[in-house]
Every structure is written in structure tokens, then in C-alpha cells.
Amino acid sequence: MAGFAILGLIAAAPPRKGEPPLTEQTQKSGGVIDPDQAKLQFDSADLAIEIFPEREAIAATATLTFTARVALDRLVIDLDRNLPVSAIDIDGRALPATAWANPQGQLVVRLPGTVAAGHRVTARLRYAGTPHVAVRAPWDDGFVWAKTKNGQPWIASTAEGYGCDLFWPCLDFPTGEPAQMTLHITVPKGLSAPGNGVLLGADTLKDGRTTWHWRTRHPNTYAIAINVGPYEQVSGTYKSRYGNTIPMSYWYLPGAKAKAEGLFAEFAPTLDFFESMIGPYPFGDEKVGVVETPHLGMEHQTINAYGNGYAKSIDGFDWLFQHEFAHEWFGNQLTAANWDDYWLHEGFGSYMQPLYGQWREGDARYATMMDAQRPKIENRAPIVSGTIRTEEEVYEQSKGGPAGDIYAKGAWTLHTLRWLIGDAAFFEATRRLVYGRNDPKPGNFTPRYGSTQEFEALVSQISGKDYRWFFDVYLRQAALPDLVAREADGMLMLDWTIASGKPFPMPVEVKIGSDLVKVEMPGGHGSVAIPKGAHIVIDPMARILRRSLAVEALQAYRRDPAR
């Protein structure tokens, strides 16, 4: 998702006047998996969807194929009840309307017979209606029905918070990915529909409408996207350091060719950064795709949404493009199996901007960009709860979640960890988390699921040390560690104060005059001799995420400048 730690969190908007409210079921994405859905292996989805801009409506046919893990007598599929189903076929056999019901946004289909374990079942569903409107996309999910400057339709979908069931029948939890998805998007004359994966072709119908055919493998469910507009396209190829050639395309609105080409020029160097620091682009056999949208942005797999208005930055690159592109590795290739580990998407995604700044310009740029994220850390709730959670239970403070801390605090946690264990161990642990191996090459990996627990185990295994204490403090408690320093008898005494009271043996660098000394802190305590009159600076390179009175004062001032 877009860098909300930078922009601030905005609560989801209420439905537009006259629109039925979303049910609690439809607003929920992830969480504890429905027992009936756990019985399903999602083999493929084929979605034929037509867009009607003048009515802000859709009509679709979805063909879903599952393999039964155990015997089945019904299918339970997530789909917003605002999109009523008119017909269902099971393995080509039409069902009576009494065979299905969808009172709360979870479609229950009674099968005509039992499907044995290991056997496949194919459901064909026809539905239509007005999808939920995203009033403040991308913070609010649904469809955006906008217009270009000359009045042409400009449409986009977002679904990360509420999930895929806002416009297509799916299994709305992270591990509900189909192995393959084919999209057939029909749009009015003069419009195009950039989509996920590989373009199989585009057909022009007799009345001028066009149908765009796309296919993608292992799509992240919320990363399936609808984009419609009078787009122009700039394309090229990238010669990867791994030997493969990757197609690249950017779809943009007419009238912005020079700006579009400027953004497109960032694609290849950004790819080179990720491939050199993390590993091969995960979807090189499909494409790098970006589309201009009437909302800020979203990590839609191989068709990332971009709405940053070609803003310029002192950092020298477009942070929004880079952040969403980071999610191809952290979110789409590596997907958190439980939204409780959402920080793996957004923490790594946010850390990639300063890391890219360092790769491009050096340590000064890195330090500046890390410093810009520091005041956004609020420490209201632990980043990880150790429970199975929905997306909103993590993303919204009102539901007790860490909210924006999964971005900036996640990034700063990684920053501190990198210094603590060193670059070699840090990047090996990251690669193995992303790819499941340390030698990724095109063709020897597929998208995978990961967790905080796995990352912690990798760090300990690769470094040869147990870092449970590190993850416990930064991820499993809200308060930051507080470093207390005092001078006595020619010594600088350092003590870590931790909310949990557990030991925190984080070493600390101290600059004594012109000398830099690393103070080991066994049990959370350490000391170093200091010459009389020497100037002391603790943690001079800001390596460690810790409590800052200056940050707390700034945050209080921003909340109430009159205080």
C-alpha cells in the first residue's frame, strides 16, 4: 500500500448516499479462515468482467476451479452481497436459485453431490451490480469512477483493506491465492484496460468496445486490479543481471508524455537496485507494469497503481513508484500468511526508499531519509500480536492495531537489525525470506508465504546468535527501549530500560572526542572510561531505534501547538 506512514492515516469513508453499507463480513479481509474455505485448494480463476462507466456498474462471469482437500458438499466463497448472483453452474450443471444464498457477503453454494477429496470442482458464477465506491481511495477500498480532464472515464479499483470480494468471488485471506488467474476486461470504445500479468490479446467488438485478455500466476488476491482509461503507453525492456529480458510498460493519460517518459526512465535503475540488493524480479516472465490512477497508489501485482502526479523530490526519485514497486518483492513474491505479519510488507517496503537513496548517493542520503521517517513512529501498540488478525485489525488504530508503525517503525527495526548483525547476514536472511533460498535465479522460485517467526529464525540461524530479545522488544511490545546514561568516577554508565523488564543486550556506539567506541551491553548494562572534559556523543550515527525525548516533544507539539 502507499506510504501512509508518510502521509498519515485516514479512516475509511462511509458509503456514498444511497449505497447499501458493506457488511462486517465484506469489510473483513483475512483473520481466522472459515473451516469450509480451508477445505479448498484454489487452482484457477477466470474472470470476464464488463465495465459500464455511465452507470458505475459491472457485469461479470467468474469461473473458479478448486481441488477438494477433504470431501465437500458445499462451496463457501467471499463476494459482496451488493453484487447479486443470477446463475451458478457446477461442472457445467445449472443449479436452482435455491441452491445458494449470500445474506452477509459470503456466498454459500450447496453442491449437487459430494466432491471427494483430491477431486476438482468448477463453479461458474454470473453476477452484476454496482461495486462499493472508494470515496477516499486508496485508504478506502472499492471502485473509483473518475473523469479525465476532457471528460473521459478514468476508473480504478483498490481492495487491500476490505479484500478481493469487493468485485470478484474469491477466498478473501492471504493464503487464498489461485495458482492462475485469467482476466477478460471489456470496456467502452476508445478506452483500454491494463491488467495483471501477460497480455494475451485484445479483441475489438462490432460496436467498438474492446476486451482485454490478461493472465497471471500466483496472484496476491488483493493485488488483482481493474484499470480503465484512454491510456497511452511507453514500453521497453530491461536486460537483467540474471540473464533474462523483462518487458516494462507504463500506461498514462494523454498530455503527459514527457513526464511519463521521465517516470519510465526510473524503471530500469530501480530494477537494477532491487536485483542487486535483494534478488531477481519475481515476475520477469510477465512484466513490470505501472498504470496512472485517480488515487495515490497500490501494489497491484505487475500493474502497480501510480497517482503521485510526477512529484519531484530532493531524494532524486519518485518515492511512490519505488515504494509500490518494492511490494513486488515484499507483498507479492513474499506474502504474509497472516495479516499480523503485515509489517513484512510495509516495513521492508518503507525501508527500501532510504536503502535506494544509499545505493544511489551514499550514507548522507540514507541518514536523511531514515531521519525523515523517525517522527512518524507512535508506539501505540505492538507491531506483532502473535494472533491471527484481519487487515483492519492491524491497519486501524481504532481496532487496536499498530497502524502506521508497520511502515516507519518496521523500517527502523530493519535499520537497527542491519547494523546489529551486519550486511551479509541481514541481506541473506532477507533473500531467504523472500525466495525461500539464498541462490534465487529466474525459474528456481515461486511466490511464497512468510512470517515474523520465520524471519526471526533465519536471522538467528544465519548469524549464529539468538536474537529473540531484539524481536521481542521491537515487535512484540509497544514502548521503545530507553537508554539511560550517567557519568561517575571517569566512567560513562549505560543502562537499557525495557518496558517488559527483560534483558536487552543491544551494544551502543559512543564517540569520545574523536574516537568511536563500541560498548557491549551484556544484560542491558555497560560502561566505558571517558577522559576528563571529553565531548561525548552516544549513538552518533543513529544506528539504534530508541526512545527520543525530542521526537516525543515534536509529536506533542504537532498534536497541540498551543500547549
Coordinates of C-alpha atoms in Angstrom, one line a residue:
M1 CA 0.0 0.0 0.0
A2 CA 1.1 3.6 -0.5
G3 CA 3.4 5.1 2.1
F4 CA 0.8 6.1 4.6
A5 CA 3.4 6.4 7.4
I6 CA 4.5 9.5 5.4
L7 CA 1.1 10.8 4.5
G8 CA -0.8 10.0 7.7
L9 CA -3.7 7.5 8.2
I10 CA -7.2 8.4 7.0
A11 CA -10.2 6.4 8.3
A12 CA -12.3 4.6 5.7
A13 CA -15.1 6.7 4.3
P14 CA -18.7 5.8 4.7
P15 CA -20.7 4.6 1.7
R16 CA -22.0 7.2 -0.7
K17 CA -25.6 8.3 -0.2
G18 CA -28.0 5.6 -1.3
E19 CA -25.3 2.9 -1.4
P20 CA -26.0 -0.1 0.8
P21 CA -23.5 -0.4 3.6
L22 CA -20.9 -3.1 3.5
T23 CA -21.5 -5.9 5.8
E24 CA -19.0 -6.7 8.6
Q25 CA -18.1 -9.9 6.6
T26 CA -17.3 -7.9 3.4
Q27 CA -15.2 -5.3 5.3
K28 CA -13.1 -8.2 6.9
S29 CA -10.1 -9.4 5.0
G30 CA -8.1 -12.3 6.5
G31 CA -8.4 -13.4 10.1
V32 CA -9.4 -16.9 11.1
I33 CA -10.1 -18.9 8.0
D34 CA -13.6 -20.3 7.5
P35 CA -13.5 -24.1 8.0
D36 CA -15.3 -24.7 4.7
Q37 CA -12.8 -22.5 2.9
A38 CA -9.9 -24.3 4.5
K39 CA -11.1 -27.4 2.6
L40 CA -10.4 -25.7 -0.8
Q41 CA -7.2 -25.6 -2.9
F42 CA -7.7 -22.7 -5.3
D43 CA -6.5 -23.9 -8.7
S44 CA -7.6 -21.2 -11.1
A45 CA -9.9 -18.2 -11.6
D46 CA -11.2 -16.9 -14.9
L47 CA -12.9 -13.5 -14.6
A48 CA -14.8 -12.0 -17.6
I49 CA -15.9 -8.5 -16.4
E50 CA -17.5 -5.7 -18.3
I51 CA -17.3 -2.1 -17.1
F52 CA -20.2 0.3 -17.6
P53 CA -18.9 3.8 -16.6
E54 CA -22.1 5.7 -17.3
R55 CA -23.9 3.5 -14.7
E56 CA -20.9 2.9 -12.5
A57 CA -21.7 -0.7 -12.7
I58 CA -20.2 -4.1 -13.7
A59 CA -21.4 -7.4 -15.0
A60 CA -19.2 -10.5 -14.7
T61 CA -18.9 -14.2 -15.1
A62 CA -16.3 -15.9 -12.9
T63 CA -15.2 -19.5 -13.4
L64 CA -13.5 -20.9 -10.3
T65 CA -11.8 -24.3 -10.1
F66 CA -10.9 -25.9 -6.8
T67 CA -9.5 -29.1 -5.6
A68 CA -11.1 -30.6 -2.5
R69 CA -8.6 -31.2 0.3
V70 CA -11.3 -33.2 2.1
A71 CA -14.8 -34.3 0.9
L72 CA -17.1 -31.3 0.1
D73 CA -20.8 -30.8 -0.1
R74 CA -20.8 -27.0 -0.4
L75 CA -18.6 -24.1 -1.5
V76 CA -18.2 -21.0 0.6
I77 CA -16.9 -18.1 -1.5
D78 CA -16.5 -14.4 -0.5
L79 CA -18.4 -11.9 -2.6
D80 CA -20.0 -8.6 -1.7
R81 CA -23.8 -9.0 -1.4
N82 CA -24.1 -5.7 -3.4
L83 CA -23.2 -7.8 -6.4
P84 CA -26.1 -10.3 -6.6
V85 CA -25.5 -13.7 -8.3
S86 CA -28.0 -14.5 -11.0
A87 CA -26.8 -18.0 -12.0
I88 CA -24.4 -20.7 -10.9
D89 CA -23.2 -23.8 -12.8
I90 CA -21.3 -26.6 -11.1
D91 CA -19.2 -28.6 -13.5
G92 CA -21.5 -27.4 -16.3
R93 CA -24.7 -28.3 -14.4
A94 CA -27.0 -25.4 -13.7
L95 CA -28.2 -25.1 -10.1
P96 CA -31.6 -23.9 -9.0
A97 CA -31.7 -20.5 -7.3
T98 CA -32.5 -22.2 -4.1
A99 CA -29.0 -23.8 -4.0
W100 CA -27.2 -20.7 -3.0
A101 CA -27.5 -17.8 -0.6
N102 CA -25.5 -14.7 0.3
P103 CA -27.1 -12.7 3.1
Q104 CA -23.9 -11.2 4.6
G105 CA -21.2 -11.2 1.8
Q106 CA -20.2 -14.9 2.0
L107 CA -21.8 -16.9 -0.8
V108 CA -22.7 -20.4 0.3
V109 CA -23.4 -22.8 -2.6
R110 CA -24.9 -26.2 -2.0
L111 CA -23.3 -28.7 -4.4
P112 CA -25.4 -31.2 -6.3
G113 CA -23.3 -34.0 -5.0
T114 CA -20.3 -34.7 -2.7
V115 CA -16.9 -33.9 -4.2
A116 CA -14.4 -36.5 -3.0
A117 CA -11.0 -35.5 -1.5
G118 CA -8.5 -34.9 -4.3
H119 CA -11.2 -34.2 -6.9
R120 CA -11.8 -31.0 -8.7
V121 CA -14.9 -28.9 -8.9
T122 CA -15.6 -26.0 -11.2
A123 CA -18.1 -23.3 -10.3
R124 CA -19.3 -20.7 -12.9
L125 CA -21.0 -17.7 -11.4
R126 CA -22.8 -14.9 -13.1
Y127 CA -23.3 -11.6 -11.2
A128 CA -23.7 -7.9 -11.7
G129 CA -24.3 -4.7 -9.8
T130 CA -22.7 -1.6 -8.5
P131 CA -19.5 -2.3 -6.7
H132 CA -18.7 -0.4 -3.5
V133 CA -17.3 3.1 -4.3
A134 CA -14.0 4.1 -2.8
V135 CA -14.7 7.6 -1.6
R136 CA -11.1 8.3 -0.4
A137 CA -9.1 5.7 -2.3
P138 CA -6.7 4.1 -1.6
W139 CA -7.4 4.5 2.1
D140 CA -11.0 3.4 1.3
D141 CA -11.5 0.4 -0.9
G142 CA -13.7 -0.2 -3.9
F143 CA -14.0 1.4 -7.3
V144 CA -13.0 4.9 -8.2
W145 CA -15.2 6.3 -11.0
A146 CA -13.3 9.4 -12.1
K147 CA -13.1 11.5 -15.3
T148 CA -10.0 12.8 -17.2
K149 CA -9.6 16.5 -17.9
N150 CA -11.5 16.1 -21.1
G151 CA -14.3 14.1 -19.5
Q152 CA -13.4 10.6 -20.5
P153 CA -13.9 7.7 -18.0
W154 CA -11.0 7.0 -15.7
I155 CA -11.6 4.0 -13.4
A156 CA -9.6 2.1 -10.9
S157 CA -10.1 -0.5 -8.2
T158 CA -8.4 -0.9 -4.8
A159 CA -9.1 -3.8 -2.5
E160 CA -6.3 -4.3 0.1
G161 CA -8.2 -3.3 3.2
Y162 CA -11.6 -4.9 2.5
G163 CA -10.3 -7.6 0.1
C164 CA -10.9 -9.1 -3.3
D165 CA -14.6 -9.9 -2.6
L166 CA -15.4 -6.2 -3.4
F167 CA -15.6 -7.1 -7.1
W168 CA -14.8 -10.8 -7.7
P169 CA -15.7 -14.0 -5.9
C170 CA -12.6 -15.2 -4.1
L171 CA -11.2 -16.6 -0.9
D172 CA -10.5 -13.4 1.0
F173 CA -7.5 -14.2 3.1
P174 CA -3.7 -14.1 2.2
T175 CA -3.3 -17.8 1.5
G176 CA -6.4 -17.9 -0.7
E177 CA -4.3 -17.1 -3.9
P178 CA -5.4 -19.0 -7.0
A179 CA -2.5 -20.7 -8.8
Q180 CA -3.5 -18.9 -12.0
M181 CA -5.9 -16.1 -12.9
T182 CA -7.2 -15.0 -16.3
L183 CA -8.9 -11.7 -16.8
H184 CA -11.1 -10.6 -19.7
I185 CA -12.0 -6.9 -19.2
T186 CA -14.5 -5.3 -21.6
V187 CA -14.5 -1.6 -21.8
P188 CA -16.2 1.1 -23.9
K189 CA -14.8 2.3 -27.3
G190 CA -11.7 4.4 -27.0
L191 CA -10.6 3.0 -23.6
S192 CA -8.1 0.4 -22.7
A193 CA -7.7 -1.9 -19.7
P194 CA -4.2 -2.5 -18.5
G195 CA -4.2 -5.6 -16.3
N196 CA -2.2 -8.1 -14.2
G197 CA 0.3 -10.4 -15.9
V198 CA 0.8 -11.1 -19.6
L199 CA -1.4 -9.6 -22.3
L200 CA -2.9 -12.5 -24.3
G201 CA -4.6 -10.2 -26.8
A202 CA -7.3 -7.6 -27.2
D203 CA -10.4 -8.0 -29.3
T204 CA -12.5 -5.2 -30.8
L205 CA -16.2 -5.9 -30.8
K206 CA -18.6 -4.8 -33.5
D207 CA -19.8 -1.7 -31.6
G208 CA -16.2 -0.6 -30.9
R209 CA -15.9 -2.0 -27.3
T210 CA -12.7 -3.8 -26.6
T211 CA -12.0 -6.9 -24.5
W212 CA -8.5 -7.1 -23.0
H213 CA -7.2 -10.6 -22.0
W214 CA -4.6 -11.0 -19.3
R215 CA -3.1 -13.9 -17.4
T216 CA -1.1 -14.1 -14.3
R217 CA 0.3 -16.8 -12.0
H218 CA 0.0 -16.9 -8.2
P219 CA -1.6 -13.5 -7.8
N220 CA -1.9 -11.9 -4.4
T221 CA -5.7 -11.8 -4.1
Y222 CA -6.0 -8.1 -3.2
A223 CA -3.5 -7.3 -6.0
I224 CA -5.9 -8.1 -8.8
A225 CA -6.9 -4.8 -10.2
I226 CA -9.2 -3.1 -12.7
N227 CA -7.9 -0.1 -14.5
V228 CA -9.7 1.6 -17.4
G229 CA -8.9 4.8 -19.2
P230 CA -7.9 6.4 -22.5
Y231 CA -4.3 5.4 -21.9
E232 CA -1.2 5.9 -23.9
Q233 CA 1.7 3.6 -23.3
V234 CA 5.5 3.8 -23.1
S235 CA 7.3 0.5 -23.2
G236 CA 10.8 -1.0 -23.3
T237 CA 12.8 -3.9 -22.0
Y238 CA 15.3 -4.4 -19.2
K239 CA 18.4 -6.7 -19.6
S240 CA 18.6 -8.3 -16.2
R241 CA 21.9 -9.1 -14.4
Y242 CA 20.4 -12.6 -14.1
G243 CA 20.4 -13.1 -17.9
N244 CA 16.7 -12.7 -18.7
T245 CA 14.9 -9.8 -20.5
I246 CA 12.0 -8.2 -18.7
P247 CA 9.2 -6.3 -20.5
M248 CA 8.4 -2.9 -19.0
S249 CA 5.3 -0.7 -19.6
Y250 CA 3.7 2.4 -18.2
W251 CA 0.2 3.4 -19.1
Y252 CA -0.5 7.1 -18.6
L253 CA -3.1 9.7 -19.5
P254 CA -2.7 11.7 -22.7
G255 CA -1.0 15.0 -22.4
A256 CA 1.8 14.0 -20.1
K257 CA 4.2 12.2 -22.5
A258 CA 7.4 14.0 -21.3
K259 CA 6.5 13.4 -17.6
A260 CA 5.6 9.8 -18.3
E261 CA 8.8 9.2 -20.1
G262 CA 10.7 10.7 -17.1
L263 CA 9.0 8.3 -14.7
F264 CA 9.6 5.4 -17.1
A265 CA 13.3 6.2 -17.1
E266 CA 13.3 5.3 -13.4
F267 CA 12.1 1.7 -14.0
A268 CA 15.5 0.2 -15.1
P269 CA 17.7 1.7 -12.4
T270 CA 15.2 0.8 -9.8
L271 CA 15.0 -2.8 -11.1
D272 CA 18.8 -2.9 -11.0
F273 CA 18.8 -1.8 -7.4
F274 CA 16.4 -4.4 -6.2
E275 CA 18.0 -7.2 -8.2
S276 CA 21.5 -6.3 -6.9
M277 CA 20.4 -5.9 -3.3
I278 CA 17.6 -8.4 -2.9
G279 CA 17.4 -10.7 -5.9
P280 CA 15.7 -11.3 -9.3
Y281 CA 12.5 -9.5 -10.2
P282 CA 9.9 -12.1 -9.2
F283 CA 7.6 -11.7 -12.3
G284 CA 10.2 -11.4 -15.1
D285 CA 8.3 -13.8 -17.3
E286 CA 5.3 -11.5 -17.1
K287 CA 6.2 -7.8 -16.9
V288 CA 7.0 -4.7 -14.9
G289 CA 3.8 -2.7 -15.2
V290 CA 2.6 0.6 -13.9
V291 CA -0.6 2.5 -14.6
E292 CA -1.6 6.0 -13.8
T293 CA -4.6 6.0 -11.5
P294 CA -7.0 8.6 -10.0
H295 CA -5.8 7.6 -6.5
L296 CA -2.3 7.7 -4.9
G297 CA -1.1 4.2 -5.4
M298 CA -1.3 0.5 -4.6
E299 CA 0.9 -2.6 -5.1
H300 CA -1.2 -4.4 -7.7
Q301 CA 0.9 -7.3 -8.9
T302 CA 2.7 -6.5 -12.2
I303 CA 0.3 -3.5 -12.7
N304 CA 1.2 -1.1 -9.8
A305 CA -1.1 1.9 -9.4
Y306 CA 0.6 5.3 -9.6
G307 CA -1.0 8.6 -8.8
N308 CA 1.8 10.7 -7.4
G309 CA 1.4 13.4 -10.0
Y310 CA 5.1 13.1 -11.1
A311 CA 6.1 14.9 -7.9
K312 CA 9.7 15.9 -7.6
S313 CA 11.8 15.2 -4.5
I314 CA 15.2 16.2 -3.2
D315 CA 15.9 12.4 -3.0
G316 CA 16.1 12.3 -6.8
F317 CA 13.5 9.6 -7.4
D318 CA 9.7 9.1 -7.1
W319 CA 9.2 7.6 -3.7
L320 CA 5.6 6.4 -4.5
F321 CA 6.7 4.5 -7.6
Q322 CA 9.6 3.0 -5.7
H323 CA 7.5 2.0 -2.6
E324 CA 4.8 0.3 -4.6
F325 CA 7.4 -1.4 -6.8
A326 CA 9.1 -2.7 -3.6
H327 CA 6.0 -4.7 -2.9
E328 CA 6.6 -6.9 -5.9
W329 CA 9.2 -8.5 -3.6
F330 CA 7.7 -7.7 -0.2
G331 CA 4.0 -8.4 -0.5
N332 CA 3.6 -10.2 -3.9
Q333 CA 6.6 -12.6 -4.0
L334 CA 6.7 -12.8 -0.2
T335 CA 3.2 -12.6 1.2
A336 CA 2.5 -12.6 4.9
A337 CA 0.3 -15.7 5.6
N338 CA -1.3 -13.8 8.5
W339 CA -2.1 -10.1 8.4
D340 CA -0.5 -10.0 11.9
D341 CA 2.8 -10.0 10.0
Y342 CA 1.8 -7.1 7.7
W343 CA 5.0 -5.2 8.7
L344 CA 6.9 -7.6 6.5
H345 CA 5.2 -5.9 3.5
E346 CA 5.2 -2.3 4.7
G347 CA 8.3 -2.3 6.9
F348 CA 10.5 -3.7 4.2
G349 CA 8.7 -1.6 1.6
S350 CA 9.4 1.6 3.5
Y351 CA 13.0 0.6 4.2
M352 CA 13.7 0.2 0.5
Q353 CA 13.4 4.0 -0.1
P354 CA 16.4 5.1 2.2
L355 CA 18.2 1.9 1.1
Y356 CA 17.8 3.0 -2.5
G357 CA 18.9 6.5 -1.5
Q358 CA 22.1 5.0 0.0
W359 CA 22.6 2.8 -3.2
R360 CA 22.3 5.9 -5.4
E361 CA 24.1 8.6 -3.4
G362 CA 25.7 7.2 -0.2
D363 CA 25.3 7.4 3.5
A364 CA 24.2 11.0 3.8
R365 CA 21.1 10.4 1.7
Y366 CA 20.3 7.3 3.7
A367 CA 20.6 9.0 7.0
T368 CA 18.5 11.9 5.9
M369 CA 15.7 9.6 4.6
M370 CA 15.8 7.5 7.8
D371 CA 15.6 10.6 9.9
A372 CA 12.5 11.7 8.0
Q373 CA 10.7 8.6 9.0
R374 CA 11.7 8.7 12.7
P375 CA 9.0 11.2 13.9
K376 CA 6.2 9.1 12.4
I377 CA 6.8 6.3 14.9
E378 CA 4.0 6.4 17.5
N379 CA 4.4 3.2 19.6
R380 CA 0.7 2.9 20.4
A381 CA 0.6 -0.9 20.0
P382 CA 3.0 -3.7 19.3
I383 CA 3.6 -4.4 15.7
V384 CA 3.0 -8.1 16.1
S385 CA 0.4 -9.6 18.4
G386 CA 1.0 -13.3 17.9
T387 CA -2.6 -13.8 17.0
I388 CA -4.5 -14.3 13.7
R389 CA -5.7 -10.9 12.6
T390 CA -7.6 -9.2 9.8
E391 CA -6.1 -6.4 7.8
E392 CA -8.1 -3.7 9.6
E393 CA -7.2 -5.1 13.0
V394 CA -3.6 -4.3 12.1
Y395 CA -4.1 -1.2 10.0
E396 CA -6.5 0.8 12.1
Q397 CA -5.6 2.3 15.5
S398 CA -9.3 2.3 16.4
K399 CA -9.2 -1.5 16.3
G400 CA -6.0 -1.6 18.5
G401 CA -3.6 -2.1 15.6
P402 CA -0.1 -0.7 15.2
A403 CA -1.4 1.2 12.1
G404 CA 1.3 3.4 10.6
D405 CA 4.1 1.9 12.7
I406 CA 4.2 -1.1 10.4
Y407 CA 5.8 1.4 8.0
A408 CA 8.3 3.6 9.8
K409 CA 8.8 1.5 12.9
G410 CA 9.2 -1.5 10.7
A411 CA 11.8 0.3 8.6
W412 CA 13.7 1.5 11.6
T413 CA 13.6 -2.0 13.2
L414 CA 15.3 -3.3 10.0
H415 CA 17.8 -0.4 10.0
T416 CA 18.8 -1.3 13.6
L417 CA 18.9 -5.1 12.8
R418 CA 21.1 -4.5 9.8
W419 CA 23.7 -2.7 11.9
L420 CA 23.5 -5.3 14.7
I421 CA 24.1 -8.4 12.6
G422 CA 25.9 -6.9 9.6
D423 CA 25.1 -6.5 5.9
A424 CA 26.0 -10.1 4.9
A425 CA 23.7 -11.8 7.4
F426 CA 20.9 -9.2 7.0
F427 CA 20.7 -9.5 3.2
E428 CA 21.0 -13.3 3.3
A429 CA 18.1 -13.5 5.8
T430 CA 16.1 -11.1 3.6
R431 CA 16.7 -13.1 0.4
R432 CA 15.8 -16.4 2.1
L433 CA 12.7 -14.9 3.5
V434 CA 11.7 -13.5 0.1
Y435 CA 12.6 -16.5 -2.1
G436 CA 12.9 -19.4 0.3
R437 CA 16.6 -19.8 -0.8
N438 CA 19.8 -17.9 -0.9
D439 CA 20.6 -18.5 -4.6
P440 CA 17.4 -17.3 -6.4
K441 CA 17.5 -17.3 -10.2
P442 CA 14.7 -16.9 -12.7
G443 CA 12.8 -20.2 -12.7
N444 CA 14.0 -21.6 -9.4
F445 CA 11.5 -20.0 -7.1
T446 CA 7.8 -19.1 -6.9
P447 CA 5.7 -16.8 -4.7
R448 CA 5.7 -17.9 -1.1
Y449 CA 4.3 -17.2 2.3
G450 CA 6.4 -16.0 5.2
S451 CA 6.1 -14.8 8.8
T452 CA 7.8 -12.9 11.5
Q453 CA 8.7 -16.1 13.2
E454 CA 10.4 -17.4 10.1
F455 CA 12.4 -14.2 9.7
E456 CA 13.5 -14.3 13.3
A457 CA 14.6 -17.9 12.9
L458 CA 16.6 -17.1 9.7
V459 CA 18.3 -14.2 11.5
S460 CA 19.4 -16.4 14.3
Q461 CA 20.4 -19.3 12.1
I462 CA 22.5 -17.2 9.7
S463 CA 24.1 -15.0 12.4
G464 CA 24.7 -17.9 14.8
K465 CA 23.1 -16.0 17.7
D466 CA 19.7 -15.9 19.3
Y467 CA 18.0 -12.6 18.7
R468 CA 14.7 -13.3 20.3
W469 CA 15.4 -10.3 22.7
F470 CA 15.6 -8.0 19.7
F471 CA 12.3 -9.1 18.1
D472 CA 10.5 -9.2 21.4
V473 CA 11.3 -5.5 22.2
Y474 CA 10.8 -4.0 18.7
L475 CA 7.9 -6.1 17.5
R476 CA 6.1 -7.6 20.5
Q477 CA 5.9 -4.6 22.8
A478 CA 4.8 -1.0 22.0
A479 CA 7.3 1.1 24.0
L480 CA 10.8 1.7 22.6
P481 CA 13.9 0.8 24.7
D482 CA 15.1 3.7 26.7
L483 CA 18.9 4.3 27.1
V484 CA 19.9 5.9 30.4
A485 CA 23.3 7.4 30.6
R486 CA 25.2 8.8 33.5
E487 CA 28.8 9.8 34.3
A488 CA 30.6 8.8 37.5
D489 CA 34.3 8.5 38.5
G490 CA 35.6 8.9 35.0
M491 CA 33.2 6.3 33.6
L492 CA 30.1 6.6 31.3
M493 CA 27.5 4.2 32.6
L494 CA 24.8 3.0 30.2
D495 CA 21.7 1.1 31.1
W496 CA 18.8 -0.1 28.9
T497 CA 15.3 0.3 30.4
I498 CA 12.7 -2.0 28.8
A499 CA 9.0 -2.0 29.5
S500 CA 8.9 -5.8 29.8
G501 CA 11.9 -5.8 32.2
K502 CA 13.7 -8.4 30.1
P503 CA 17.4 -8.1 29.3
F504 CA 18.2 -6.1 26.2
P505 CA 21.9 -6.6 25.3
M506 CA 22.0 -4.1 22.5
P507 CA 25.5 -2.7 22.0
V508 CA 26.0 1.0 21.8
E509 CA 28.5 3.1 19.9
V510 CA 29.9 6.1 21.8
K511 CA 32.0 8.9 20.3
I512 CA 34.6 10.0 22.8
G513 CA 36.3 13.0 21.4
S514 CA 37.4 11.8 18.0
D515 CA 37.3 8.1 18.9
L516 CA 34.4 5.8 18.2
V517 CA 34.0 3.0 20.8
K518 CA 31.5 0.2 20.6
V519 CA 30.3 -0.6 24.1
E520 CA 29.0 -4.1 24.7
M521 CA 25.9 -4.3 26.9
P522 CA 25.5 -7.8 28.4
G523 CA 22.3 -7.9 30.4
G524 CA 21.5 -4.4 29.2
H525 CA 24.3 -2.7 31.1
G526 CA 27.7 -1.4 30.0
S527 CA 30.4 1.2 30.7
V528 CA 33.3 2.9 29.2
A529 CA 36.1 5.1 30.5
I530 CA 35.9 8.7 29.5
P531 CA 38.8 11.3 29.8
K532 CA 38.1 14.4 31.8
G533 CA 36.5 17.1 29.6
A534 CA 36.0 14.8 26.6
H535 CA 33.0 15.5 24.4
I536 CA 30.6 12.5 24.4
V537 CA 28.0 11.6 21.7
I538 CA 26.0 8.4 22.2
D539 CA 25.0 6.5 19.1
P540 CA 26.4 9.3 16.8
M541 CA 25.3 7.5 13.6
A542 CA 21.7 6.9 14.9
R543 CA 22.1 3.2 14.5
I544 CA 19.6 2.2 17.2
L545 CA 15.8 2.7 17.4
R546 CA 15.3 4.0 20.9
R547 CA 13.2 6.4 22.9
S548 CA 13.8 10.1 21.9
L549 CA 12.5 12.9 24.1
A550 CA 12.9 15.3 21.1
V551 CA 10.6 13.1 19.0
E552 CA 8.0 12.9 21.8
A553 CA 8.1 16.7 22.2
L554 CA 7.7 17.2 18.5
Q555 CA 4.8 14.8 18.3
A556 CA 3.1 16.5 21.3
Y557 CA 3.6 19.9 19.6
R558 CA 2.1 18.8 16.4
R559 CA -1.0 17.5 18.2
D560 CA -1.4 20.7 20.1
P561 CA 0.9 23.6 19.2
A562 CA -0.7 25.8 21.9
R563 CA 0.4 23.5 24.8

